[in-house]
PDB file of C-alpha atoms in Angstrom:
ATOM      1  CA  UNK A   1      29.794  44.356  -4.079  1.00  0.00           C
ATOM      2  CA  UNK A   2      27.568  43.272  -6.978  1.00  0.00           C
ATOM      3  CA  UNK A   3      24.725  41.672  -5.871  1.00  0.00           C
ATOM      4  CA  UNK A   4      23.469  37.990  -5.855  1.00  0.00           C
ATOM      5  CA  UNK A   5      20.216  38.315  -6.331  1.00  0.00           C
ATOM      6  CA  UNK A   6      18.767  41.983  -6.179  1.00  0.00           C
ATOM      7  CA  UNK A   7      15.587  42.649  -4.000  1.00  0.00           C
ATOM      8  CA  UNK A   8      12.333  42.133  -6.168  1.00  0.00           C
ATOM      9  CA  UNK A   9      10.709  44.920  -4.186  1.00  0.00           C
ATOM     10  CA  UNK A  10       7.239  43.896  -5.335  1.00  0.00           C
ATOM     11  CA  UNK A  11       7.476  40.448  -4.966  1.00  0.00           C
ATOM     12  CA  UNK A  12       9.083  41.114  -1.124  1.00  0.00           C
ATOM     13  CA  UNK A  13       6.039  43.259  -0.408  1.00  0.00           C
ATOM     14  CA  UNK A  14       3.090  40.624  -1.305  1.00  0.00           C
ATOM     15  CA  UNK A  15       5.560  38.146   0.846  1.00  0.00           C
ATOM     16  CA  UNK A  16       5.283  40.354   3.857  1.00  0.00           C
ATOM     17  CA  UNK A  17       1.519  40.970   3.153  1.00  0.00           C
ATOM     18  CA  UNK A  18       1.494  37.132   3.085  1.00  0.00           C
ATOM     19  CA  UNK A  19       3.421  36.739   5.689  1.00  0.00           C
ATOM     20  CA  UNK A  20       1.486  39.629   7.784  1.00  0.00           C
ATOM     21  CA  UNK A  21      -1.839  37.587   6.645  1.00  0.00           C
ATOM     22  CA  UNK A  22      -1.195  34.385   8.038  1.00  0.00           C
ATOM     23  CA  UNK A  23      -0.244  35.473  11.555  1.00  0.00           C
ATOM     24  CA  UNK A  24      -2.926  37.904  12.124  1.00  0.00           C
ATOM     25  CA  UNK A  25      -5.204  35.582  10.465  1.00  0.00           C
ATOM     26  CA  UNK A  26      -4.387  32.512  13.118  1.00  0.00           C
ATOM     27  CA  UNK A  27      -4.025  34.780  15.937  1.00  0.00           C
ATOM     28  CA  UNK A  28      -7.385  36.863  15.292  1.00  0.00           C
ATOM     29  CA  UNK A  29      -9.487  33.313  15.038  1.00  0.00           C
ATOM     30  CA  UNK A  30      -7.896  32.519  18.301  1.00  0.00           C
ATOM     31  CA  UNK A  31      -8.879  35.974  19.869  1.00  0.00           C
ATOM     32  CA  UNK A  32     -12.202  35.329  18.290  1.00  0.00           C
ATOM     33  CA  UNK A  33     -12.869  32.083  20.375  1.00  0.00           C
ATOM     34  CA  UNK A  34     -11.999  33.211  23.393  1.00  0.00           C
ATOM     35  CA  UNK A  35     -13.808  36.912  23.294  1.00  0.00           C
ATOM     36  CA  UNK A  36     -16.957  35.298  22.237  1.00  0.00           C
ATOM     37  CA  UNK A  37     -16.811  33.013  25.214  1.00  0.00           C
ATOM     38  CA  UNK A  38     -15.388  35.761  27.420  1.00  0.00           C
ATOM     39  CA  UNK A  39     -18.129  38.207  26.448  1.00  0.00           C
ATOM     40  CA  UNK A  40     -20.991  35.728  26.851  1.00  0.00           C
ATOM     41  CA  UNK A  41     -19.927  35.212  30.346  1.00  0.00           C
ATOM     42  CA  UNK A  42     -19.848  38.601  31.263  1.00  0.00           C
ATOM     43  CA  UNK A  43     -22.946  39.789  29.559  1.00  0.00           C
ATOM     44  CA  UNK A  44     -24.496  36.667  31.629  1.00  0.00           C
ATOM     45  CA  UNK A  45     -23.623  37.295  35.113  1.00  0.00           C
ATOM     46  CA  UNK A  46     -24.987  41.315  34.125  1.00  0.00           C
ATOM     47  CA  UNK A  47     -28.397  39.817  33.226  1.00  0.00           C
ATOM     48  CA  UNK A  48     -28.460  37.275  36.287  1.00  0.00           C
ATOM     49  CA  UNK A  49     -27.145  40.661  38.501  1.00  0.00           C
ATOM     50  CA  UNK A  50     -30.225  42.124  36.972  1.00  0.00           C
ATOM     51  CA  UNK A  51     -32.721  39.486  37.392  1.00  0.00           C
ATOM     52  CA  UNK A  52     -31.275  39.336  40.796  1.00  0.00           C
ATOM     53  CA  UNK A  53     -32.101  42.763  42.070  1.00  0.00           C
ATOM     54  CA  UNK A  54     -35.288  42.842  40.067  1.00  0.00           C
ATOM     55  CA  UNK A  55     -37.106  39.527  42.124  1.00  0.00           C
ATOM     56  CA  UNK A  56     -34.947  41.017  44.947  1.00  0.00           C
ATOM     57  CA  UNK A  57     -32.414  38.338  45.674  1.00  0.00           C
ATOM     58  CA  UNK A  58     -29.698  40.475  45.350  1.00  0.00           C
ATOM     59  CA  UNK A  59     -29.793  43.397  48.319  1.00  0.00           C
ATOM     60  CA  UNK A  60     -28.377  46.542  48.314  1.00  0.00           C
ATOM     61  CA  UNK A  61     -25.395  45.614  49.797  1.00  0.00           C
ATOM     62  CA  UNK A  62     -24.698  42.277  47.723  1.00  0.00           C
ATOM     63  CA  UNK A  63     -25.017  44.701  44.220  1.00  0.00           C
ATOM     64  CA  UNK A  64     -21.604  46.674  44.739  1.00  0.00           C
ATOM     65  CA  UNK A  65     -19.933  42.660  45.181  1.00  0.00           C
ATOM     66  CA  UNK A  66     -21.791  41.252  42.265  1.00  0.00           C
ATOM     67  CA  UNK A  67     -20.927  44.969  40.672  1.00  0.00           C
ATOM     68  CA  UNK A  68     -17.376  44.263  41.308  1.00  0.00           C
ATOM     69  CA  UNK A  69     -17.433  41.133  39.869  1.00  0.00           C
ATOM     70  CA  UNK A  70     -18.607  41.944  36.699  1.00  0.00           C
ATOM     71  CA  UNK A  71     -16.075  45.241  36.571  1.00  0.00           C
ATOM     72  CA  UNK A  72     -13.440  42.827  37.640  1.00  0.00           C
ATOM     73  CA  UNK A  73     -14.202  39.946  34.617  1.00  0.00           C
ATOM     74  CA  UNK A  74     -14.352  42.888  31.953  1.00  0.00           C
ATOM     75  CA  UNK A  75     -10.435  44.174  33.248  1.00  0.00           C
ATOM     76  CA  UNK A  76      -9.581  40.818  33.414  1.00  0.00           C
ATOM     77  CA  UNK A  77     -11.057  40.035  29.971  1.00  0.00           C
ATOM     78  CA  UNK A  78      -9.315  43.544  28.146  1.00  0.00           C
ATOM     79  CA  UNK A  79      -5.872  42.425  30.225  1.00  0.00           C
ATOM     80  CA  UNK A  80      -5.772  39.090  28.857  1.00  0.00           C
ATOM     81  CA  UNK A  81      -6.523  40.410  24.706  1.00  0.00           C
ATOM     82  CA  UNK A  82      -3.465  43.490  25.559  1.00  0.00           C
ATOM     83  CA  UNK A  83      -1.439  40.556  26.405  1.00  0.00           C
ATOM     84  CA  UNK A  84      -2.543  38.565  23.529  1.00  0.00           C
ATOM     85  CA  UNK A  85      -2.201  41.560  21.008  1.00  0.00           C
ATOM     86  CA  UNK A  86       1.523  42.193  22.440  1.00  0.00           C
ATOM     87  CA  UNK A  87       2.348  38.470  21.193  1.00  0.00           C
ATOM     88  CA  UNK A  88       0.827  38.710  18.366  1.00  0.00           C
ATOM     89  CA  UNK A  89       2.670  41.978  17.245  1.00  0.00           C
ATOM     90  CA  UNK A  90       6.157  40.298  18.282  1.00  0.00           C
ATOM     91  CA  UNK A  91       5.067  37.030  16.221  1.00  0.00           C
ATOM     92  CA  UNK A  92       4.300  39.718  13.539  1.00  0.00           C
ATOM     93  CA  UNK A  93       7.395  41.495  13.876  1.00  0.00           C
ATOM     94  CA  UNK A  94       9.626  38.250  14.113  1.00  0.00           C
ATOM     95  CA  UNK A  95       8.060  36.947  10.519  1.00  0.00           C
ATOM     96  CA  UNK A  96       8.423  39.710   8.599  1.00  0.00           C
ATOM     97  CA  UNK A  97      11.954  40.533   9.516  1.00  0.00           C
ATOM     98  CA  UNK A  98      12.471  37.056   8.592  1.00  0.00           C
ATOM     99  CA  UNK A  99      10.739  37.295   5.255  1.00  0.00           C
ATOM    100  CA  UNK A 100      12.860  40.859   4.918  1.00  0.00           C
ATOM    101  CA  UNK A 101      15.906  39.410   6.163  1.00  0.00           C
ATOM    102  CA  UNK A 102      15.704  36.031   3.992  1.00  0.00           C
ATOM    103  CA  UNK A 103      15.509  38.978   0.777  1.00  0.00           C
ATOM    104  CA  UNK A 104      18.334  40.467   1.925  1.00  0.00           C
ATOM    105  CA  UNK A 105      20.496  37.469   2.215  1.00  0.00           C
ATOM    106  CA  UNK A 106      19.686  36.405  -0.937  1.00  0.00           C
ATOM    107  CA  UNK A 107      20.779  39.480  -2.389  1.00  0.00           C
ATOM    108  CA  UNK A 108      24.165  39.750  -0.631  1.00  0.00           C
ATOM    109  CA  UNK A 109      24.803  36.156  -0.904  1.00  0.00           C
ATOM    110  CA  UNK A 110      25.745  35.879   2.948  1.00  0.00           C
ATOM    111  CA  UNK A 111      24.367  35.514   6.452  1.00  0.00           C
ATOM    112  CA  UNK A 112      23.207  38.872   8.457  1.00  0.00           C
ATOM    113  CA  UNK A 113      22.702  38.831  11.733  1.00  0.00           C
ATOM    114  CA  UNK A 114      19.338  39.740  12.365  1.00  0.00           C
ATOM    115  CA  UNK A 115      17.887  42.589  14.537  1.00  0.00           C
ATOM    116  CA  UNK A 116      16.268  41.706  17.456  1.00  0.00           C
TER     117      UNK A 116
END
């Protein structure tokens, strides 16, 4: 089977760089907004846990809970980004099989089903 259109191999690689670009680029601004707002809230309740016990508002017995609060915002905060990173890497994987698979089908002339 001659092909169609045969595979420009460098022009498919700059449009899965492209491709690659653009999703991590949206996604990492996203993850950017809601670290920084994450991190600020975590590094606040550690500095009003330390003000606490320092004027002595916060007894022995309240710093494990307050402790546990903080440890419990942090997992909470490096759950949510693992869940965010494994959508990101299927958005990523989605486009540039599309971008690969687009190449392809150009090249053959004909639909493929694609891999999922």
């Amino acid at each position: 089977m001659a092909s169609k259109s045969p595979i420009d191999t460098a022009k498919l690689l700059e449009d899965i760089k492209k491709t690659a670009t653009q999703v991590l680029k949206k996604d990492v601004s996203t993850y950017a907004g809601f670290s920084e707002k994450q991190l600020k809230d975590i590094a606040k309740q550690a500095a009003e846990l330390e003000a606490g016990i320092i004027k002595g508002d916060v007894s022995k017995e309240n710093e494990a809970y307050f402790s546990q609060g903080i440890k419990d915002m942090t997992v909470n905060f490096a759950n949510t980004l693992e869940g965010l990173a494994l959508v990101t890497v299927e958005k990523l994987w989605n486009a540039i099989v599309d971008v690969v698979w687009d190449a392809v089908e150009k090249g053959i002339g004909a639909s493929l089903p694609k891999p999922k």
